[in-house]
């Protein structure tokens, strides 16, 4: 794991955008795994800026989103289809036919999930997966005790996650109970994981994920097993880490060819 601690979410998001920008310049037809939620908003804003001002090209990129609420149609204001359209896809040149988001309205969810996995495989696998982390340690919507080998499937949200996400829906009663999410095994198959976490309320989940034991109680802790996992934090989210001085030293002394 590489732990990158920045003064705030803006600086962290700029680094994450540079990591993605570098990948796209090296591999213009890269496959990106994308996340939703408050965390990647600044990152997507920065990618849009790079597209507009530095001609970062998405015309050959393929995308797969992590998850979607079951029962929300694509044009629902809180669907992740709407989120991605408004915050990223509408502002960059990724072709519509290369965008994949789980279908919350799928009639046959198990076969939809198998097909989603097959599409990821057919695209050559995910080069870089963007991740947030839930206050309970979830990645995607893989809640605590999700199998660490799981594939794309339906999951039931914890009350904690439904409470956390109620701010988007007006009240908790409106938050769906079920979601389709890439599995932890699916996420771990990607060639690079780029997890972002900002704010004090993520500090405990981050400490468990980075320095705790690998456990399904904190699904993000599986990233300790990933060969290329970069964790971008602001000071608040890093507050409970023990080896924080070491992480800073490593980052500050990277050889020039490793810098973003
Ligand atoms: P947030 O959600 O970015 O809205 O905090 C993160 C997550 O649930 O993965």
CSV table of C-alpha atoms and ligand atoms in Angstrom, one decimal:
chain,number,residue,atom,x,y,z
A,1,UNK,CA,0.0,0.0,0.0
A,2,UNK,CA,1.1,3.5,-0.7
A,3,UNK,CA,-0.3,6.1,1.7
A,4,UNK,CA,-0.4,9.6,0.4
A,5,UNK,CA,-1.4,12.2,2.9
A,6,UNK,CA,-2.3,15.7,1.7
A,7,UNK,CA,-3.4,18.9,3.5
A,8,UNK,CA,-7.0,18.7,2.2
A,9,UNK,CA,-9.4,17.0,-0.2
A,10,UNK,CA,-8.5,19.4,-3.1
A,11,UNK,CA,-4.8,18.5,-3.0
A,12,UNK,CA,-5.6,14.8,-2.6
A,13,UNK,CA,-8.0,14.9,-5.5
A,14,UNK,CA,-5.5,16.7,-7.8
A,15,UNK,CA,-3.0,13.9,-7.1
A,16,UNK,CA,-5.6,11.2,-7.9
A,17,UNK,CA,-6.5,13.0,-11.1
A,18,UNK,CA,-2.8,13.1,-12.1
A,19,UNK,CA,-2.5,9.4,-11.5
A,20,UNK,CA,-5.5,8.8,-13.8
A,21,UNK,CA,-4.2,11.4,-16.3
A,22,UNK,CA,-0.8,9.6,-16.4
A,23,UNK,CA,-2.5,6.2,-17.0
A,24,UNK,CA,-4.6,7.6,-19.9
A,25,UNK,CA,-1.6,9.2,-21.5
A,26,UNK,CA,0.3,5.9,-21.3
A,27,UNK,CA,-2.7,3.8,-22.2
A,28,UNK,CA,-5.4,5.8,-24.0
A,29,UNK,CA,-7.8,2.8,-24.2
A,30,UNK,CA,-7.6,2.2,-20.4
A,31,UNK,CA,-10.5,0.6,-18.5
A,32,UNK,CA,-11.4,2.7,-15.5
A,33,UNK,CA,-13.5,1.5,-12.5
A,34,UNK,CA,-15.4,4.4,-11.1
A,35,UNK,CA,-17.0,5.3,-7.8
A,36,UNK,CA,-19.8,7.6,-6.6
A,37,UNK,CA,-20.5,9.5,-3.4
A,38,UNK,CA,-19.2,12.7,-2.1
A,39,UNK,CA,-15.5,11.6,-2.0
A,40,UNK,CA,-14.7,11.5,-5.8
A,41,UNK,CA,-16.6,14.8,-6.6
A,42,UNK,CA,-13.4,16.9,-6.6
A,43,UNK,CA,-11.5,14.3,-8.5
A,44,UNK,CA,-14.1,14.2,-11.2
A,45,UNK,CA,-14.1,18.1,-11.3
A,46,UNK,CA,-10.3,17.9,-11.8
A,47,UNK,CA,-10.6,15.3,-14.6
A,48,UNK,CA,-13.1,17.6,-16.3
A,49,UNK,CA,-10.6,20.5,-16.0
A,50,UNK,CA,-7.8,18.3,-17.4
A,51,UNK,CA,-10.1,17.3,-20.3
A,52,UNK,CA,-11.0,20.9,-21.1
A,53,UNK,CA,-7.7,22.6,-20.4
A,54,UNK,CA,-5.1,20.0,-21.1
A,55,UNK,CA,-7.0,17.9,-23.6
A,56,UNK,CA,-7.1,14.7,-21.5
A,57,UNK,CA,-8.8,12.4,-23.9
A,58,UNK,CA,-11.4,9.8,-22.9
A,59,UNK,CA,-12.5,8.9,-26.4
A,60,UNK,CA,-11.0,5.4,-26.2
A,61,UNK,CA,-11.6,4.8,-22.4
A,62,UNK,CA,-14.1,2.2,-21.1
A,63,UNK,CA,-15.7,2.7,-17.7
A,64,UNK,CA,-17.3,0.3,-15.2
A,65,UNK,CA,-19.0,1.8,-12.1
A,66,UNK,CA,-18.9,0.0,-8.8
A,67,UNK,CA,-22.5,-0.1,-7.8
A,68,UNK,CA,-26.1,1.1,-8.1
A,69,UNK,CA,-29.3,1.1,-6.0
A,70,UNK,CA,-31.8,-1.6,-6.8
A,71,UNK,CA,-35.1,-0.1,-7.9
A,72,UNK,CA,-33.9,3.3,-9.0
A,73,UNK,CA,-34.5,4.0,-12.7
A,74,UNK,CA,-31.5,5.6,-14.6
A,75,UNK,CA,-33.1,9.1,-14.5
A,76,UNK,CA,-33.9,9.1,-10.8
A,77,UNK,CA,-32.1,12.1,-9.2
A,78,UNK,CA,-30.3,9.8,-6.7
A,79,UNK,CA,-29.4,7.0,-9.1
A,80,UNK,CA,-25.7,6.6,-9.8
A,81,UNK,CA,-26.5,6.9,-13.5
A,82,UNK,CA,-27.6,10.4,-12.8
A,83,UNK,CA,-24.6,11.1,-10.5
A,84,UNK,CA,-22.1,10.0,-13.1
A,85,UNK,CA,-23.8,11.8,-16.0
A,86,UNK,CA,-24.0,15.1,-14.0
A,87,UNK,CA,-20.6,15.0,-12.4
A,88,UNK,CA,-18.4,13.4,-15.1
A,89,UNK,CA,-19.7,11.8,-18.3
A,90,UNK,CA,-21.6,14.9,-19.5
A,91,UNK,CA,-18.4,16.9,-19.3
A,92,UNK,CA,-15.9,14.6,-21.0
A,93,UNK,CA,-15.7,12.7,-24.3
A,94,UNK,CA,-16.2,9.2,-23.2
A,95,UNK,CA,-18.4,7.4,-25.7
A,96,UNK,CA,-21.8,6.4,-24.3
A,97,UNK,CA,-21.4,2.8,-25.5
A,98,UNK,CA,-18.2,2.4,-23.4
A,99,UNK,CA,-19.9,3.4,-20.1
A,100,UNK,CA,-21.1,0.6,-17.9
A,101,UNK,CA,-23.1,1.1,-14.7
A,102,UNK,CA,-25.0,-1.7,-12.9
A,103,UNK,CA,-28.7,-1.7,-13.9
A,104,UNK,CA,-30.8,-1.1,-10.7
A,105,UNK,CA,-33.9,-2.0,-12.7
A,106,UNK,CA,-32.6,-5.4,-13.9
A,107,UNK,CA,-35.3,-8.0,-13.8
A,108,UNK,CA,-33.0,-11.0,-13.4
A,109,UNK,CA,-30.3,-9.6,-11.1
A,110,UNK,CA,-28.1,-12.8,-10.9
A,111,UNK,CA,-27.8,-13.0,-14.6
A,112,UNK,CA,-27.3,-9.3,-15.0
A,113,UNK,CA,-24.4,-9.6,-12.5
A,114,UNK,CA,-22.8,-12.5,-14.3
A,115,UNK,CA,-23.0,-10.5,-17.5
A,116,UNK,CA,-21.4,-7.4,-15.8
A,117,UNK,CA,-18.5,-9.6,-14.8
A,118,UNK,CA,-18.2,-11.0,-18.3
A,119,UNK,CA,-18.2,-7.5,-19.8
A,120,UNK,CA,-15.3,-6.5,-17.5
A,121,UNK,CA,-13.4,-9.6,-18.6
A,122,UNK,CA,-14.2,-8.9,-22.2
A,123,UNK,CA,-12.9,-5.3,-21.9
A,124,UNK,CA,-9.6,-6.8,-20.7
A,125,UNK,CA,-10.1,-6.2,-17.0
A,126,UNK,CA,-10.0,-2.9,-15.0
A,127,UNK,CA,-6.7,-1.0,-15.2
A,128,UNK,CA,-7.5,1.4,-12.3
A,129,UNK,CA,-10.3,1.2,-9.8
A,130,UNK,CA,-11.3,4.4,-8.0
A,131,UNK,CA,-12.7,3.7,-4.5
A,132,UNK,CA,-14.2,5.6,-1.6
A,133,UNK,CA,-14.6,4.0,1.8
A,134,UNK,CA,-17.7,3.8,3.9
A,135,UNK,CA,-17.6,4.7,7.6
A,136,UNK,CA,-18.0,1.0,8.2
A,137,UNK,CA,-15.1,0.2,5.9
A,138,UNK,CA,-17.1,-0.8,2.9
A,139,UNK,CA,-15.7,-0.6,-0.6
A,140,UNK,CA,-18.2,-0.4,-3.4
A,141,UNK,CA,-21.2,-1.5,-1.4
A,142,UNK,CA,-19.5,-4.5,0.0
A,143,UNK,CA,-20.6,-4.1,3.6
A,144,UNK,CA,-18.8,-5.7,6.6
A,145,UNK,CA,-18.8,-9.5,6.4
A,146,UNK,CA,-19.0,-9.5,2.6
A,147,UNK,CA,-16.9,-12.3,1.3
A,148,UNK,CA,-13.5,-11.1,0.5
A,149,UNK,CA,-13.7,-13.2,-2.7
A,150,UNK,CA,-17.2,-12.0,-3.7
A,151,UNK,CA,-18.1,-11.1,-7.3
A,152,UNK,CA,-20.8,-8.7,-8.6
A,153,UNK,CA,-24.1,-9.4,-6.8
A,154,UNK,CA,-27.0,-8.0,-4.9
A,155,UNK,CA,-26.2,-6.7,-1.3
A,156,UNK,CA,-28.3,-5.4,1.5
A,157,UNK,CA,-27.1,-2.1,3.0
A,158,UNK,CA,-26.4,-1.8,6.7
A,159,UNK,CA,-28.4,0.8,8.7
A,160,UNK,CA,-25.1,2.8,9.1
A,161,UNK,CA,-24.7,3.1,5.4
A,162,UNK,CA,-28.4,4.0,4.9
A,163,UNK,CA,-28.0,6.7,7.6
A,164,UNK,CA,-24.8,8.0,6.0
A,165,UNK,CA,-26.5,8.2,2.5
A,166,UNK,CA,-29.8,9.7,3.8
A,167,UNK,CA,-28.4,13.2,3.2
A,168,UNK,CA,-28.8,12.6,-0.5
A,169,UNK,CA,-32.3,11.4,-0.3
A,170,UNK,CA,-33.9,13.8,2.2
A,171,UNK,CA,-34.6,11.1,4.8
A,172,UNK,CA,-33.4,7.6,5.6
A,173,UNK,CA,-36.8,6.0,4.7
A,174,UNK,CA,-36.1,6.9,1.0
A,175,UNK,CA,-32.7,5.1,0.9
A,176,UNK,CA,-33.1,1.8,-0.9
A,177,UNK,CA,-32.2,-1.3,1.1
A,178,UNK,CA,-30.7,-3.2,-1.8
A,179,UNK,CA,-27.9,-2.5,-4.2
A,180,UNK,CA,-25.9,-4.2,-7.0
A,181,UNK,CA,-22.2,-4.0,-6.3
A,182,UNK,CA,-19.0,-5.3,-7.8
A,183,UNK,CA,-17.6,-7.8,-5.4
A,184,UNK,CA,-14.4,-7.6,-3.4
A,185,UNK,CA,-12.9,-10.2,-5.7
A,186,UNK,CA,-13.9,-8.1,-8.7
A,187,UNK,CA,-12.3,-5.0,-7.2
A,188,UNK,CA,-9.1,-7.0,-6.3
A,189,UNK,CA,-8.8,-8.1,-9.9
A,190,UNK,CA,-8.2,-4.6,-11.1
A,191,UNK,CA,-4.6,-3.7,-11.8
A,192,UNK,CA,-4.4,-0.7,-9.6
A,193,UNK,CA,-6.7,0.4,-6.7
A,194,UNK,CA,-6.9,4.1,-5.9
A,195,UNK,CA,-8.8,4.7,-2.7
A,196,UNK,CA,-9.7,8.2,-1.5
A,197,UNK,CA,-10.9,9.2,1.9
A,198,UNK,CA,-11.4,12.6,3.3
A,199,UNK,CA,-12.7,13.9,6.7
A,200,UNK,CA,-12.5,12.9,10.3
A,201,UNK,CA,-15.5,10.6,10.0
A,202,UNK,CA,-13.5,8.2,7.8
A,203,UNK,CA,-10.5,8.2,10.1
A,204,UNK,CA,-11.4,5.0,12.0
A,205,UNK,CA,-12.4,3.0,8.9
A,206,UNK,CA,-9.1,4.1,7.3
A,207,UNK,CA,-7.0,3.1,10.3
A,208,UNK,CA,-8.6,-0.3,10.3
A,209,UNK,CA,-8.1,-0.7,6.5
A,210,UNK,CA,-4.5,0.4,6.5
A,211,UNK,CA,-3.1,-0.8,9.8
A,212,UNK,CA,-5.6,-3.2,11.1
A,213,UNK,CA,-5.8,-6.9,10.5
A,214,UNK,CA,-7.3,-8.1,7.2
A,215,UNK,CA,-10.8,-8.9,8.0
A,216,UNK,CA,-14.2,-9.0,6.4
A,217,UNK,CA,-15.4,-6.7,9.2
A,218,UNK,CA,-13.5,-4.0,7.4
A,219,UNK,CA,-13.7,-4.9,3.7
A,220,UNK,CA,-11.2,-2.2,2.7
A,221,UNK,CA,-8.5,-4.0,4.7
A,222,UNK,CA,-8.3,-6.5,1.8
A,223,UNK,CA,-6.4,-3.8,-0.1
A,224,UNK,CA,-3.4,-4.8,2.0
A,225,UNK,CA,-3.3,-7.8,-0.3
A,226,UNK,CA,-3.4,-5.8,-3.5
A,227,UNK,CA,-0.1,-5.4,-5.3
A,228,UNK,CA,-0.8,-1.8,-6.3
A,229,UNK,CA,-3.0,0.1,-3.9
A,230,UNK,CA,-2.7,3.8,-3.5
A,231,UNK,CA,-4.6,5.4,-0.6
A,232,UNK,CA,-5.0,9.2,-0.8
A,233,UNK,CA,-6.0,10.9,2.4
A,234,UNK,CA,-6.5,14.3,3.8
A,235,UNK,CA,-5.0,15.1,7.3
A,236,UNK,CA,-8.4,14.5,9.0
A,237,UNK,CA,-8.8,11.0,7.5
A,238,UNK,CA,-5.2,10.2,8.4
A,239,UNK,CA,-5.6,11.2,12.0
A,240,UNK,CA,-5.8,7.7,13.5
A,241,UNK,CA,-2.9,6.2,11.6
A,242,UNK,CA,0.1,5.2,13.8
A,243,UNK,CA,2.9,5.1,11.2
A,244,UNK,CA,1.9,8.5,9.7
A,245,UNK,CA,5.4,9.9,9.9
A,246,UNK,CA,6.8,7.0,7.9
A,247,UNK,CA,4.1,7.5,5.2
A,248,UNK,CA,4.9,11.2,4.9
A,249,UNK,CA,8.7,10.5,4.7
A,250,UNK,CA,8.2,7.9,2.0
A,251,UNK,CA,6.1,10.2,-0.1
A,252,UNK,CA,8.4,13.2,0.4
A,253,UNK,CA,11.4,11.2,-0.7
A,254,UNK,CA,10.0,9.5,-3.8
A,255,UNK,CA,12.5,9.4,-6.6
A,256,UNK,CA,11.5,11.9,-9.3
A,257,UNK,CA,10.4,9.1,-11.7
A,258,UNK,CA,7.9,7.9,-9.2
A,259,UNK,CA,6.3,11.3,-8.5
A,260,UNK,CA,2.8,12.2,-9.8
B,1,LIG,P1,-18.9,9.1,0.5
B,1,LIG,O1,-19.2,7.5,0.4
B,1,LIG,O2,-17.9,9.4,-0.6
B,1,LIG,O3,-20.2,9.7,0.1
B,1,LIG,O4,-18.5,9.4,1.9
B,1,LIG,C1,-18.1,6.7,0.3
B,1,LIG,C2,-18.6,5.2,0.2
B,1,LIG,O5,-19.6,4.9,0.7
B,1,LIG,O6,-17.8,4.4,-0.4
